[in-house]
């Protein structure tokens, strides 16, 4: 009977530790993903709770800031970048983190007893249980590996998959988990940090066009060019990096009504020489068919049509041990813009 009760108690404590590991980031967590400016160094911080330590990955280049971005790539297909991963920590770092969390929990007024017990049990496992004193006597022989979650995606089910408690890995050994950080994982995380230009096409006529009038569409080639983000991790014996590059390859136009035609008929405008897509309208081109554009077959009345412009980006990466560009799933990003379509007014005599 006592053995059963002891087993149940251990199960409750284990469940509490898992819950503690997966708690959402507190409002006061130190989170800073940078300004998103070209060349800015971006450091992601993780939750200050739950032994999910802050990430040591630094992002630089055309990287977006914290809190998500309206110009985030949406991967084609079912693939998504990792929502959580594992990173190494030195024995000193890990020891300090656990001791700080333990002392904070014990000294927090109103903290539930089960939470205190869970944190105490967790500490004991690494200090006086399975491990001894956080392996500080072996600090040059390996590292602790800890779970880190993408702070923009911590609510997603995928972010809960990295639920393994911190574990010790000898130098040069492969961590026995999925999503242990590698150059490819860095590349996939950089994929999710790419800052893209707003996809707003230039139209001629601009904003307001006429029924049955071919409307030219094009993108500013100075804005639509290759963009890259580099992710780097330098912790202990691990020094790796990866650069993910997005190259625009096509623009899809969806007029916002079935009563319209696109140029070309597929609605897919490809990037030509010099990185340009479409062709700017100029005087003397009125009789030509636009290489990229739309023709509306009816008026929008008192409202507007939502023209959707979506750019497809080809994604590749290079990095430590991978000098040749390697494909990742293509990504898309688009915006809607309002278009007014009017009837052509005829003059009766």
GROMACS .gro file of N, CA, C and O in nm, residues 45-121:
model
  308
   45UNK      N    1   1.489   3.575  -2.667
   45UNK     CA    2   1.490   3.533  -2.528
   45UNK      C    3   1.371   3.442  -2.504
   45UNK      O    4   1.262   3.464  -2.555
   46UNK      N    5   1.389   3.341  -2.424
   46UNK     CA    6   1.282   3.249  -2.394
   46UNK      C    7   1.216   3.283  -2.262
   46UNK      O    8   1.243   3.385  -2.201
   47UNK      N    9   1.128   3.196  -2.219
   47UNK     CA   10   1.059   3.216  -2.093
   47UNK      C   11   1.157   3.216  -1.978
   47UNK      O   12   1.256   3.144  -1.978
   48UNK      N   13   1.130   3.298  -1.877
   48UNK     CA   14   1.216   3.298  -1.760
   48UNK      C   15   1.169   3.195  -1.658
   48UNK      O   16   1.221   3.187  -1.549
   49UNK      N   17   1.067   3.118  -1.693
   49UNK     CA   18   1.014   3.015  -1.604
   49UNK      C   19   1.028   2.878  -1.668
   49UNK      O   20   1.046   2.864  -1.787
   50UNK      N   21   1.014   2.775  -1.584
   50UNK     CA   22   0.999   2.639  -1.633
   50UNK      C   23   1.125   2.573  -1.683
   50UNK      O   24   1.120   2.473  -1.753
   51UNK      N   25   1.242   2.625  -1.650
   51UNK     CA   26   1.368   2.568  -1.693
   51UNK      C   27   1.377   2.560  -1.845
   51UNK      O   28   1.455   2.483  -1.898
   52UNK      N   29   1.294   2.635  -1.912
   52UNK     CA   30   1.308   2.653  -2.056
   52UNK      C   31   1.389   2.780  -2.072
   52UNK      O   32   1.336   2.889  -2.070
   53UNK      N   33   1.518   2.764  -2.083
   53UNK     CA   34   1.609   2.878  -2.075
   53UNK      C   35   1.601   2.963  -2.200
   53UNK      O   36   1.553   2.921  -2.304
   54UNK      N   37   1.654   3.083  -2.191
   54UNK     CA   38   1.652   3.172  -2.306
   54UNK      C   39   1.738   3.115  -2.417
   54UNK      O   40   1.837   3.048  -2.394
   55UNK      N   41   1.695   3.142  -2.539
   55UNK     CA   42   1.770   3.093  -2.654
   55UNK      C   43   1.900   3.170  -2.668
   55UNK      O   44   1.906   3.290  -2.643
   56UNK      N   45   2.004   3.099  -2.712
   56UNK     CA   46   2.132   3.163  -2.740
   56UNK      C   47   2.149   3.189  -2.890
   56UNK      O   48   2.255   3.233  -2.933
   57UNK      N   49   2.046   3.160  -2.967
   57UNK     CA   50   2.055   3.181  -3.112
   57UNK      C   51   2.047   3.330  -3.142
   57UNK      O   52   1.958   3.399  -3.093
   58UNK      N   53   2.139   3.378  -3.222
   58UNK     CA   54   2.138   3.518  -3.266
   58UNK      C   55   2.099   3.522  -3.414
   58UNK      O   56   2.155   3.449  -3.496
   59UNK      N   57   2.001   3.606  -3.447
   59UNK     CA   58   1.956   3.623  -3.584
   59UNK      C   59   2.005   3.758  -3.636
   59UNK      O   60   1.997   3.858  -3.565
   60UNK      N   61   2.052   3.761  -3.759
   60UNK     CA   62   2.095   3.887  -3.819
   60UNK      C   63   2.054   3.889  -3.965
   60UNK      O   64   2.026   3.785  -4.026
   61UNK      N   65   2.052   4.008  -4.023
   61UNK     CA   66   2.010   4.024  -4.162
   61UNK      C   67   1.871   4.083  -4.168
   61UNK      O   68   1.833   4.166  -4.085
   62UNK      N   69   1.791   4.038  -4.265
   62UNK     CA   70   1.655   4.089  -4.283
   62UNK      C   71   1.561   4.013  -4.191
   62UNK      O   72   1.472   3.939  -4.235
   63UNK      N   73   1.581   4.032  -4.060
   63UNK     CA   74   1.507   3.955  -3.960
   63UNK      C   75   1.398   4.040  -3.899
   63UNK      O   76   1.418   4.156  -3.866
   64UNK      N   77   1.281   3.978  -3.883
   64UNK     CA   78   1.169   4.050  -3.823
   64UNK      C   79   1.186   4.057  -3.672
   64UNK      O   80   1.262   3.982  -3.613
   65UNK      N   81   1.110   4.147  -3.611
   65UNK     CA   82   1.117   4.165  -3.467
   65UNK      C   83   1.025   4.072  -3.393
   65UNK      O   84   0.965   3.980  -3.450
   66UNK      N   85   1.012   4.095  -3.263
   66UNK     CA   86   0.933   4.008  -3.176
   66UNK      C   87   0.784   4.031  -3.197
   66UNK      O   88   0.741   4.135  -3.244
   67UNK      N   89   0.705   3.931  -3.157
   67UNK     CA   90   0.560   3.945  -3.159
   67UNK      C   91   0.497   3.913  -3.292
   67UNK      O   92   0.382   3.946  -3.319
   68UNK      N   93   0.571   3.846  -3.381
   68UNK     CA   94   0.514   3.811  -3.510
   68UNK      C   95   0.534   3.923  -3.610
   68UNK      O   96   0.582   4.031  -3.579
   69UNK      N   97   0.498   3.897  -3.732
   69UNK     CA   98   0.514   3.995  -3.838
   69UNK      C   99   0.408   3.974  -3.943
   69UNK      O  100   0.375   3.862  -3.978
   70UNK      N  101   0.353   4.086  -3.991
   70UNK     CA  102   0.252   4.076  -4.096
   70UNK      C  103   0.313   4.021  -4.224
   70UNK      O  104   0.244   3.975  -4.312
   71UNK      N  105   0.445   4.028  -4.236
   71UNK     CA  106   0.511   3.984  -4.357
   71UNK      C  107   0.587   3.854  -4.336
   71UNK      O  108   0.699   3.838  -4.378
   72UNK      N  109   0.526   3.761  -4.265
   72UNK     CA  110   0.588   3.631  -4.241
   72UNK      C  111   0.557   3.537  -4.357
   72UNK      O  112   0.446   3.535  -4.409
   73UNK      N  113   0.657   3.456  -4.393
   73UNK     CA  114   0.636   3.357  -4.497
   73UNK      C  115   0.538   3.250  -4.451
   73UNK      O  116   0.542   3.207  -4.336
   74UNK      N  117   0.453   3.207  -4.543
   74UNK     CA  118   0.370   3.089  -4.519
   74UNK      C  119   0.423   2.979  -4.608
   74UNK      O  120   0.425   2.992  -4.731
   75UNK      N  121   0.474   2.873  -4.548
   75UNK     CA  122   0.534   2.765  -4.627
   75UNK      C  123   0.429   2.696  -4.713
   75UNK      O  124   0.316   2.675  -4.671
   76UNK      N  125   0.468   2.663  -4.835
   76UNK     CA  126   0.381   2.588  -4.924
   76UNK      C  127   0.375   2.444  -4.875
   76UNK      O  128   0.477   2.382  -4.846
   77UNK      N  129   0.255   2.389  -4.863
   77UNK     CA  130   0.239   2.253  -4.813
   77UNK      C  131   0.219   2.251  -4.663
   77UNK      O  132   0.184   2.352  -4.602
   78UNK      N  133   0.241   2.136  -4.602
   78UNK     CA  134   0.213   2.117  -4.460
   78UNK      C  135   0.333   2.143  -4.370
   78UNK      O  136   0.321   2.136  -4.248
   79UNK      N  137   0.449   2.172  -4.428
   79UNK     CA  138   0.569   2.190  -4.348
   79UNK      C  139   0.566   2.324  -4.274
   79UNK      O  140   0.517   2.425  -4.326
   80UNK      N  141   0.616   2.325  -4.152
   80UNK     CA  142   0.636   2.450  -4.078
   80UNK      C  143   0.771   2.443  -4.008
   80UNK      O  144   0.819   2.334  -3.972
   81UNK      N  145   0.837   2.557  -3.984
   81UNK     CA  146   0.962   2.556  -3.908
   81UNK      C  147   0.937   2.505  -3.766
   81UNK      O  148   0.823   2.509  -3.717
   82UNK      N  149   1.040   2.459  -3.697
   82UNK     CA  150   1.020   2.407  -3.561
   82UNK      C  151   0.962   2.513  -3.468
   82UNK      O  152   1.003   2.629  -3.470
   83UNK      N  153   0.866   2.471  -3.386
   83UNK     CA  154   0.811   2.561  -3.284
   83UNK      C  155   0.885   2.547  -3.151
   83UNK      O  156   0.867   2.628  -3.060
   84UNK      N  157   0.966   2.442  -3.140
   84UNK     CA  158   1.050   2.423  -3.022
   84UNK      C  159   1.174   2.344  -3.062
   84UNK      O  160   1.175   2.278  -3.166
   85UNK      N  161   1.277   2.353  -2.982
   85UNK     CA  162   1.402   2.284  -3.012
   85UNK      C  163   1.483   2.270  -2.884
   85UNK      O  164   1.444   2.321  -2.778
   86UNK      N  165   1.597   2.202  -2.894
   86UNK     CA  166   1.686   2.183  -2.779
   86UNK      C  167   1.821   2.249  -2.808
   86UNK      O  168   1.874   2.236  -2.918
   87UNK      N  169   1.873   2.317  -2.706
   87UNK     CA  170   2.004   2.384  -2.716
   87UNK      C  171   2.092   2.344  -2.598
   87UNK      O  172   2.042   2.308  -2.492
   88UNK      N  173   2.225   2.354  -2.616
   88UNK     CA  174   2.316   2.321  -2.506
   88UNK      C  175   2.334   2.438  -2.410
   88UNK      O  176   2.317   2.554  -2.446
   89UNK      N  177   2.369   2.403  -2.285
   89UNK     CA  178   2.405   2.501  -2.182
   89UNK      C  179   2.525   2.446  -2.105
   89UNK      O  180   2.540   2.325  -2.087
   90UNK      N  181   2.608   2.535  -2.058
   90UNK     CA  182   2.719   2.492  -1.974
   90UNK      C  183   2.667   2.446  -1.839
   90UNK      O  184   2.555   2.482  -1.797
   91UNK      N  185   2.748   2.367  -1.768
   91UNK     CA  186   2.708   2.321  -1.635
   91UNK      C  187   2.687   2.440  -1.541
   91UNK      O  188   2.594   2.440  -1.460
   92UNK      N  189   2.770   2.542  -1.553
   92UNK     CA  190   2.755   2.660  -1.468
   92UNK      C  191   2.624   2.732  -1.494
   92UNK      O  192   2.553   2.771  -1.401
   93UNK      N  193   2.590   2.749  -1.622
   93UNK     CA  194   2.464   2.816  -1.657
   93UNK      C  195   2.344   2.740  -1.603
   93UNK      O  196   2.252   2.798  -1.546
   94UNK      N  197   2.345   2.609  -1.627
   94UNK     CA  198   2.231   2.529  -1.585
   94UNK      C  199   2.217   2.528  -1.434
   94UNK      O  200   2.106   2.540  -1.380
   95UNK      N  201   2.327   2.514  -1.364
   95UNK     CA  202   2.324   2.516  -1.217
   95UNK      C  203   2.263   2.645  -1.165
   95UNK      O  204   2.176   2.645  -1.078
   96UNK      N  205   2.307   2.757  -1.219
   96UNK     CA  206   2.256   2.887  -1.174
   96UNK      C  207   2.108   2.901  -1.202
   96UNK      O  208   2.030   2.951  -1.119
   97UNK      N  209   2.065   2.857  -1.322
   97UNK     CA  210   1.924   2.869  -1.358
   97UNK      C  211   1.835   2.790  -1.262
   97UNK      O  212   1.735   2.841  -1.210
   98UNK      N  213   1.872   2.665  -1.235
   98UNK     CA  214   1.790   2.581  -1.148
   98UNK      C  215   1.787   2.637  -1.006
   98UNK      O  216   1.681   2.645  -0.942
   99UNK      N  217   1.903   2.677  -0.954
   99UNK     CA  218   1.908   2.729  -0.818
   99UNK      C  219   1.828   2.859  -0.806
   99UNK      O  220   1.757   2.881  -0.708
  100UNK      N  221   1.838   2.944  -0.907
  100UNK     CA  222   1.761   3.070  -0.905
  100UNK      C  223   1.612   3.041  -0.905
  100UNK      O  224   1.534   3.104  -0.831
  101UNK      N  225   1.567   2.947  -0.991
  101UNK     CA  226   1.425   2.915  -0.997
  101UNK      C  227   1.377   2.851  -0.866
  101UNK      O  228   1.267   2.880  -0.818
  102UNK      N  229   1.460   2.767  -0.810
  102UNK     CA  230   1.425   2.701  -0.684
  102UNK      C  231   1.407   2.804  -0.573
  102UNK      O  232   1.305   2.803  -0.501
  103UNK      N  233   1.501   2.895  -0.559
  103UNK     CA  234   1.493   2.996  -0.454
  103UNK      C  235   1.376   3.092  -0.477
  103UNK      O  236   1.308   3.133  -0.383
  104UNK      N  237   1.353   3.128  -0.604
  104UNK     CA  238   1.241   3.217  -0.635
  104UNK      C  239   1.108   3.153  -0.599
  104UNK      O  240   1.019   3.216  -0.540
  105UNK      N  241   1.093   3.024  -0.635
  105UNK     CA  242   0.967   2.953  -0.607
  105UNK      C  243   0.942   2.942  -0.458
  105UNK      O  244   0.830   2.965  -0.410
  106UNK      N  245   1.045   2.907  -0.381
  106UNK     CA  246   1.028   2.891  -0.237
  106UNK      C  247   0.992   3.023  -0.169
  106UNK      O  248   0.920   3.025  -0.069
  107UNK      N  249   1.041   3.132  -0.224
  107UNK     CA  250   1.023   3.263  -0.159
  107UNK      C  251   0.911   3.346  -0.219
  107UNK      O  252   0.900   3.464  -0.189
  108UNK      N  253   0.831   3.286  -0.307
  108UNK     CA  254   0.719   3.358  -0.368
  108UNK      C  255   0.594   3.338  -0.284
  108UNK      O  256   0.546   3.225  -0.270
  109UNK      N  257   0.539   3.444  -0.224
  109UNK     CA  258   0.417   3.430  -0.142
  109UNK      C  259   0.302   3.372  -0.225
  109UNK      O  260   0.282   3.409  -0.341
  110UNK      N  261   0.228   3.280  -0.166
  110UNK     CA  262   0.111   3.224  -0.232
  110UNK      C  263   0.141   3.114  -0.331
  110UNK      O  264   0.050   3.062  -0.395
  111UNK      N  265   0.268   3.079  -0.348
  111UNK     CA  266   0.302   2.972  -0.441
  111UNK      C  267   0.246   2.839  -0.390
  111UNK      O  268   0.260   2.807  -0.272
  112UNK      N  269   0.179   2.764  -0.476
  112UNK     CA  270   0.115   2.639  -0.436
  112UNK      C  271   0.218   2.538  -0.387
  112UNK      O  272   0.330   2.532  -0.439
  113UNK      N  273   0.177   2.460  -0.289
  113UNK     CA  274   0.268   2.361  -0.231
  113UNK      C  275   0.313   2.258  -0.334
  113UNK      O  276   0.428   2.214  -0.333
  114UNK      N  277   0.221   2.217  -0.423
  114UNK     CA  278   0.259   2.117  -0.522
  114UNK      C  279   0.365   2.172  -0.616
  114UNK      O  280   0.455   2.100  -0.661
  115UNK      N  281   0.357   2.303  -0.646
  115UNK     CA  282   0.458   2.365  -0.733
  115UNK      C  283   0.594   2.366  -0.663
  115UNK      O  284   0.697   2.338  -0.724
  116UNK      N  285   0.593   2.400  -0.533
  116UNK     CA  286   0.718   2.399  -0.458
  116UNK      C  287   0.777   2.258  -0.453
  116UNK      O  288   0.897   2.239  -0.469
  117UNK      N  289   0.689   2.159  -0.431
  117UNK     CA  290   0.736   2.021  -0.426
  117UNK      C  291   0.792   1.977  -0.560
  117UNK      O  292   0.895   1.908  -0.567
  118UNK      N  293   0.725   2.016  -0.667
  118UNK     CA  294   0.770   1.977  -0.800
  118UNK      C  295   0.907   2.038  -0.831
  118UNK      O  296   0.997   1.969  -0.881
  119UNK      N  297   0.922   2.166  -0.801
  119UNK     CA  298   1.050   2.232  -0.828
  119UNK      C  299   1.159   2.174  -0.739
  119UNK      O  300   1.273   2.155  -0.782
  120UNK      N  301   1.124   2.144  -0.614
  120UNK     CA  302   1.222   2.083  -0.524
  120UNK      C  303   1.267   1.947  -0.574
  120UNK      O  304   1.387   1.915  -0.570
  121UNK      N  305   1.171   1.865  -0.623
  121UNK     CA  306   1.206   1.733  -0.676
  121UNK      C  307   1.293   1.747  -0.800
  121UNK      O  308   1.391   1.672  -0.819
   0.00000   0.00000   0.00000
